[in-house]
Coordinates of C-alpha atoms in Angstrom, one line a residue:
X18 CA 20.6 148.1 -127.0
X19 CA 21.6 145.8 -124.3
X20 CA 23.5 142.8 -124.9
X21 CA 22.0 139.3 -124.2
X22 CA 23.6 136.3 -123.0
X23 CA 22.3 132.7 -122.8
X24 CA 24.3 130.4 -121.0
X25 CA 24.6 126.6 -122.3
X26 CA 25.6 124.1 -119.9
X27 CA 27.4 122.4 -122.7
X28 CA 29.5 125.3 -123.6
X29 CA 30.4 126.0 -119.9
X30 CA 31.5 122.3 -119.7
X31 CA 33.6 122.8 -122.8
X32 CA 35.2 125.9 -121.3
X33 CA 36.1 123.9 -118.0
X34 CA 37.9 121.4 -119.9
X35 CA 39.5 123.7 -122.4
X36 CA 43.3 123.8 -122.8
X37 CA 43.4 127.4 -122.1
X38 CA 41.9 126.7 -118.4
X39 CA 44.3 123.7 -118.1
X40 CA 47.3 125.7 -119.1
X41 CA 46.5 128.5 -116.7
X42 CA 46.0 125.9 -113.8
X43 CA 49.4 124.2 -114.7
X44 CA 51.0 127.7 -114.7
X45 CA 49.6 128.3 -111.1
X46 CA 50.6 124.9 -110.0
X47 CA 54.1 125.4 -111.2
X48 CA 54.3 128.6 -109.3
X49 CA 53.1 126.8 -106.1
X50 CA 55.5 124.1 -106.6
X51 CA 58.6 126.5 -107.0
X52 CA 57.4 128.1 -103.6
X53 CA 57.2 124.8 -102.1
X54 CA 60.7 123.8 -103.2
X55 CA 62.1 127.0 -101.8
X56 CA 60.6 126.5 -98.4
X57 CA 60.9 122.7 -98.1
X58 CA 63.1 121.6 -95.3
X59 CA 66.1 119.7 -96.1
X60 CA 67.1 117.7 -93.1
X61 CA 69.9 117.5 -90.9
X62 CA 73.5 116.0 -91.3
X63 CA 72.2 112.7 -89.8
X64 CA 69.5 112.4 -92.4
X65 CA 69.9 109.4 -94.7
X66 CA 68.6 111.2 -97.6
X67 CA 69.2 114.9 -97.4
X68 CA 67.2 117.0 -99.8
X69 CA 64.8 114.0 -101.0
X70 CA 61.7 115.7 -99.8
X71 CA 62.7 119.0 -101.4
X72 CA 63.5 117.5 -104.9
X73 CA 60.4 115.2 -105.0
X74 CA 57.6 117.9 -105.7
X75 CA 55.9 117.3 -109.0
X76 CA 53.1 118.9 -110.9
X77 CA 50.5 117.0 -113.0
X78 CA 47.2 117.8 -114.7
X79 CA 44.4 116.4 -116.6
X80 CA 41.2 117.8 -118.4
X81 CA 39.1 115.2 -116.8
X82 CA 39.3 116.0 -113.0
X83 CA 37.2 117.1 -110.1
X84 CA 34.5 115.2 -108.5
X85 CA 32.5 114.7 -111.6
X86 CA 35.4 114.4 -113.9
X87 CA 34.3 117.3 -115.9
X88 CA 36.9 120.1 -115.5
X89 CA 40.6 120.8 -116.0
X90 CA 42.7 120.4 -112.8
X91 CA 46.3 120.6 -111.9
X92 CA 47.9 119.0 -108.9
X93 CA 50.9 119.8 -106.9
X94 CA 52.2 116.6 -104.7
X95 CA 55.2 115.3 -103.0
X96 CA 55.3 111.4 -103.2
X97 CA 57.8 110.8 -100.6
X98 CA 56.1 108.6 -98.0
X99 CA 56.8 110.8 -95.1
X100 CA 55.3 113.9 -97.0
X101 CA 52.3 114.0 -94.8
X102 CA 54.4 114.0 -91.7
X103 CA 56.3 117.0 -92.7
X104 CA 53.2 118.8 -93.7
X105 CA 51.1 118.0 -90.6
X106 CA 53.7 117.0 -88.0
X107 CA 53.7 114.3 -85.5
X108 CA 54.0 114.3 -81.7
X109 CA 57.6 114.6 -81.9
X110 CA 58.1 116.8 -84.9
X111 CA 56.4 120.1 -85.5
X112 CA 54.2 120.5 -88.5
X113 CA 55.8 122.5 -91.4
X114 CA 52.8 123.2 -93.5
X115 CA 54.9 123.4 -96.7
X116 CA 52.2 123.1 -99.2
X117 CA 49.6 125.2 -97.3
X118 CA 52.2 128.1 -97.1
X119 CA 53.2 127.5 -100.7
X120 CA 49.6 127.4 -101.9
X121 CA 48.8 130.7 -99.9
X122 CA 51.9 132.3 -101.3
X123 CA 51.4 131.2 -104.8
X124 CA 48.1 132.8 -105.0
X125 CA 49.5 136.2 -105.0

Protein backbone atom coordinates (compact mmCIF):
# COMPACT_ATOMS: atom_id res chain seq x y z
CA UNK A 1 0.00 0.00 0.00
CA UNK A 2 1.39 3.38 -0.99
CA UNK A 3 1.81 6.04 1.65
CA UNK A 4 -0.20 9.21 1.30
CA UNK A 5 0.85 12.68 2.20
CA UNK A 6 -1.32 15.75 2.41
CA UNK A 7 0.56 18.97 2.92
CA UNK A 8 -0.93 21.64 5.15
CA UNK A 9 0.35 25.19 4.86
CA UNK A 10 0.03 25.73 8.60
CA UNK A 11 2.25 22.73 9.28
CA UNK A 12 4.89 23.88 6.80
CA UNK A 13 4.86 27.31 8.44
CA UNK A 14 5.34 25.76 11.87
CA UNK A 15 8.24 23.70 10.53
CA UNK A 16 9.92 26.76 8.97
CA UNK A 17 9.64 28.61 12.30
CA UNK A 18 10.67 25.65 14.44
CA UNK A 19 13.56 25.71 16.86
CA UNK A 20 15.06 22.74 15.02
CA UNK A 21 15.38 24.73 11.78
CA UNK A 22 16.60 27.85 13.59
CA UNK A 23 19.22 25.80 15.42
CA UNK A 24 20.54 24.33 12.19
CA UNK A 25 20.70 27.76 10.57
CA UNK A 26 22.61 29.15 13.56
CA UNK A 27 25.04 26.22 13.38
CA UNK A 28 25.68 26.97 9.70
CA UNK A 29 26.01 30.70 10.40
CA UNK A 30 28.58 30.02 13.13
CA UNK A 31 30.58 27.95 10.64
CA UNK A 32 30.47 30.83 8.14
CA UNK A 33 31.47 33.27 10.87
CA UNK A 34 34.49 31.19 11.89
CA UNK A 35 35.62 31.02 8.27
CA UNK A 36 35.12 34.79 7.89
CA UNK A 37 37.21 35.45 11.00
CA UNK A 38 39.96 33.19 9.68
CA UNK A 39 40.22 34.94 6.30
CA UNK A 40 39.54 38.53 7.44
CA UNK A 41 42.28 41.06 6.72
CA UNK A 42 43.89 42.54 9.82
CA UNK A 43 45.45 45.74 8.51
CA UNK A 44 48.93 47.16 8.39
CA UNK A 45 51.13 48.51 11.15
CA UNK A 46 49.87 52.01 10.25
CA UNK A 47 46.28 50.98 10.96
CA UNK A 48 44.82 52.69 14.05
CA UNK A 49 42.73 49.66 15.01
CA UNK A 50 44.37 46.50 13.65
CA UNK A 51 42.12 43.48 14.01
CA UNK A 52 38.94 45.47 14.64
CA UNK A 53 37.28 44.16 11.48
CA UNK A 54 38.38 40.61 12.22
CA UNK A 55 37.03 40.70 15.77
CA UNK A 56 33.67 42.29 14.96
CA UNK A 57 31.90 39.37 13.23
CA UNK A 58 28.62 38.38 14.86
CA UNK A 59 25.75 35.94 14.36
CA UNK A 60 22.10 36.66 15.13
CA UNK A 61 18.92 34.74 14.46
CA UNK A 62 15.16 34.98 14.74
CA UNK A 63 12.20 32.73 14.15
CA UNK A 64 10.31 35.54 12.39
CA UNK A 65 12.53 36.43 9.45
CA UNK A 66 12.39 36.50 5.71
CA UNK A 67 10.38 38.80 3.51
CA UNK A 68 7.07 37.75 5.01
CA UNK A 69 8.38 37.22 8.54
CA UNK A 70 7.27 33.61 8.34
CA UNK A 71 10.46 31.58 8.75
CA UNK A 72 13.55 31.13 10.89
CA UNK A 73 16.67 32.94 9.69
CA UNK A 74 20.25 33.41 10.84
CA UNK A 75 22.45 36.36 9.91
CA UNK A 76 26.23 36.73 9.78
CA UNK A 77 27.32 40.35 9.79
CA UNK A 78 30.17 42.67 10.53
CA UNK A 79 28.94 45.94 12.08
CA UNK A 80 32.08 47.99 11.44
CA UNK A 81 31.27 51.02 9.32
CA UNK A 82 33.88 50.13 6.70
CA UNK A 83 32.87 46.46 6.27
CA UNK A 84 31.22 47.13 2.91
CA UNK A 85 34.44 48.68 1.59
CA UNK A 86 36.44 45.63 2.68
CA UNK A 87 33.89 43.33 1.04
CA UNK A 88 33.37 45.21 -2.23
CA UNK A 89 36.48 47.37 -2.45
CA UNK A 90 36.90 50.96 -3.60
CA UNK A 91 38.69 52.60 -6.49
CA UNK A 92 41.92 52.46 -4.43
CA UNK A 93 41.47 49.26 -2.44
CA UNK A 94 40.73 45.87 -4.01
CA UNK A 95 37.70 43.89 -2.87
CA UNK A 96 38.38 41.09 -0.39
CA UNK A 97 34.95 39.38 -0.63
CA UNK A 98 35.36 37.96 2.89
CA UNK A 99 31.70 37.15 3.49
CA UNK A 100 31.21 35.80 -0.02
CA UNK A 101 34.18 33.45 0.29
CA UNK A 102 33.20 32.43 3.84
CA UNK A 103 29.65 31.61 2.75
CA UNK A 104 30.92 29.56 -0.18
CA UNK A 105 33.36 27.66 2.05
CA UNK A 106 30.86 27.28 4.91
CA UNK A 107 28.41 25.50 2.67
CA UNK A 108 30.69 22.46 2.41
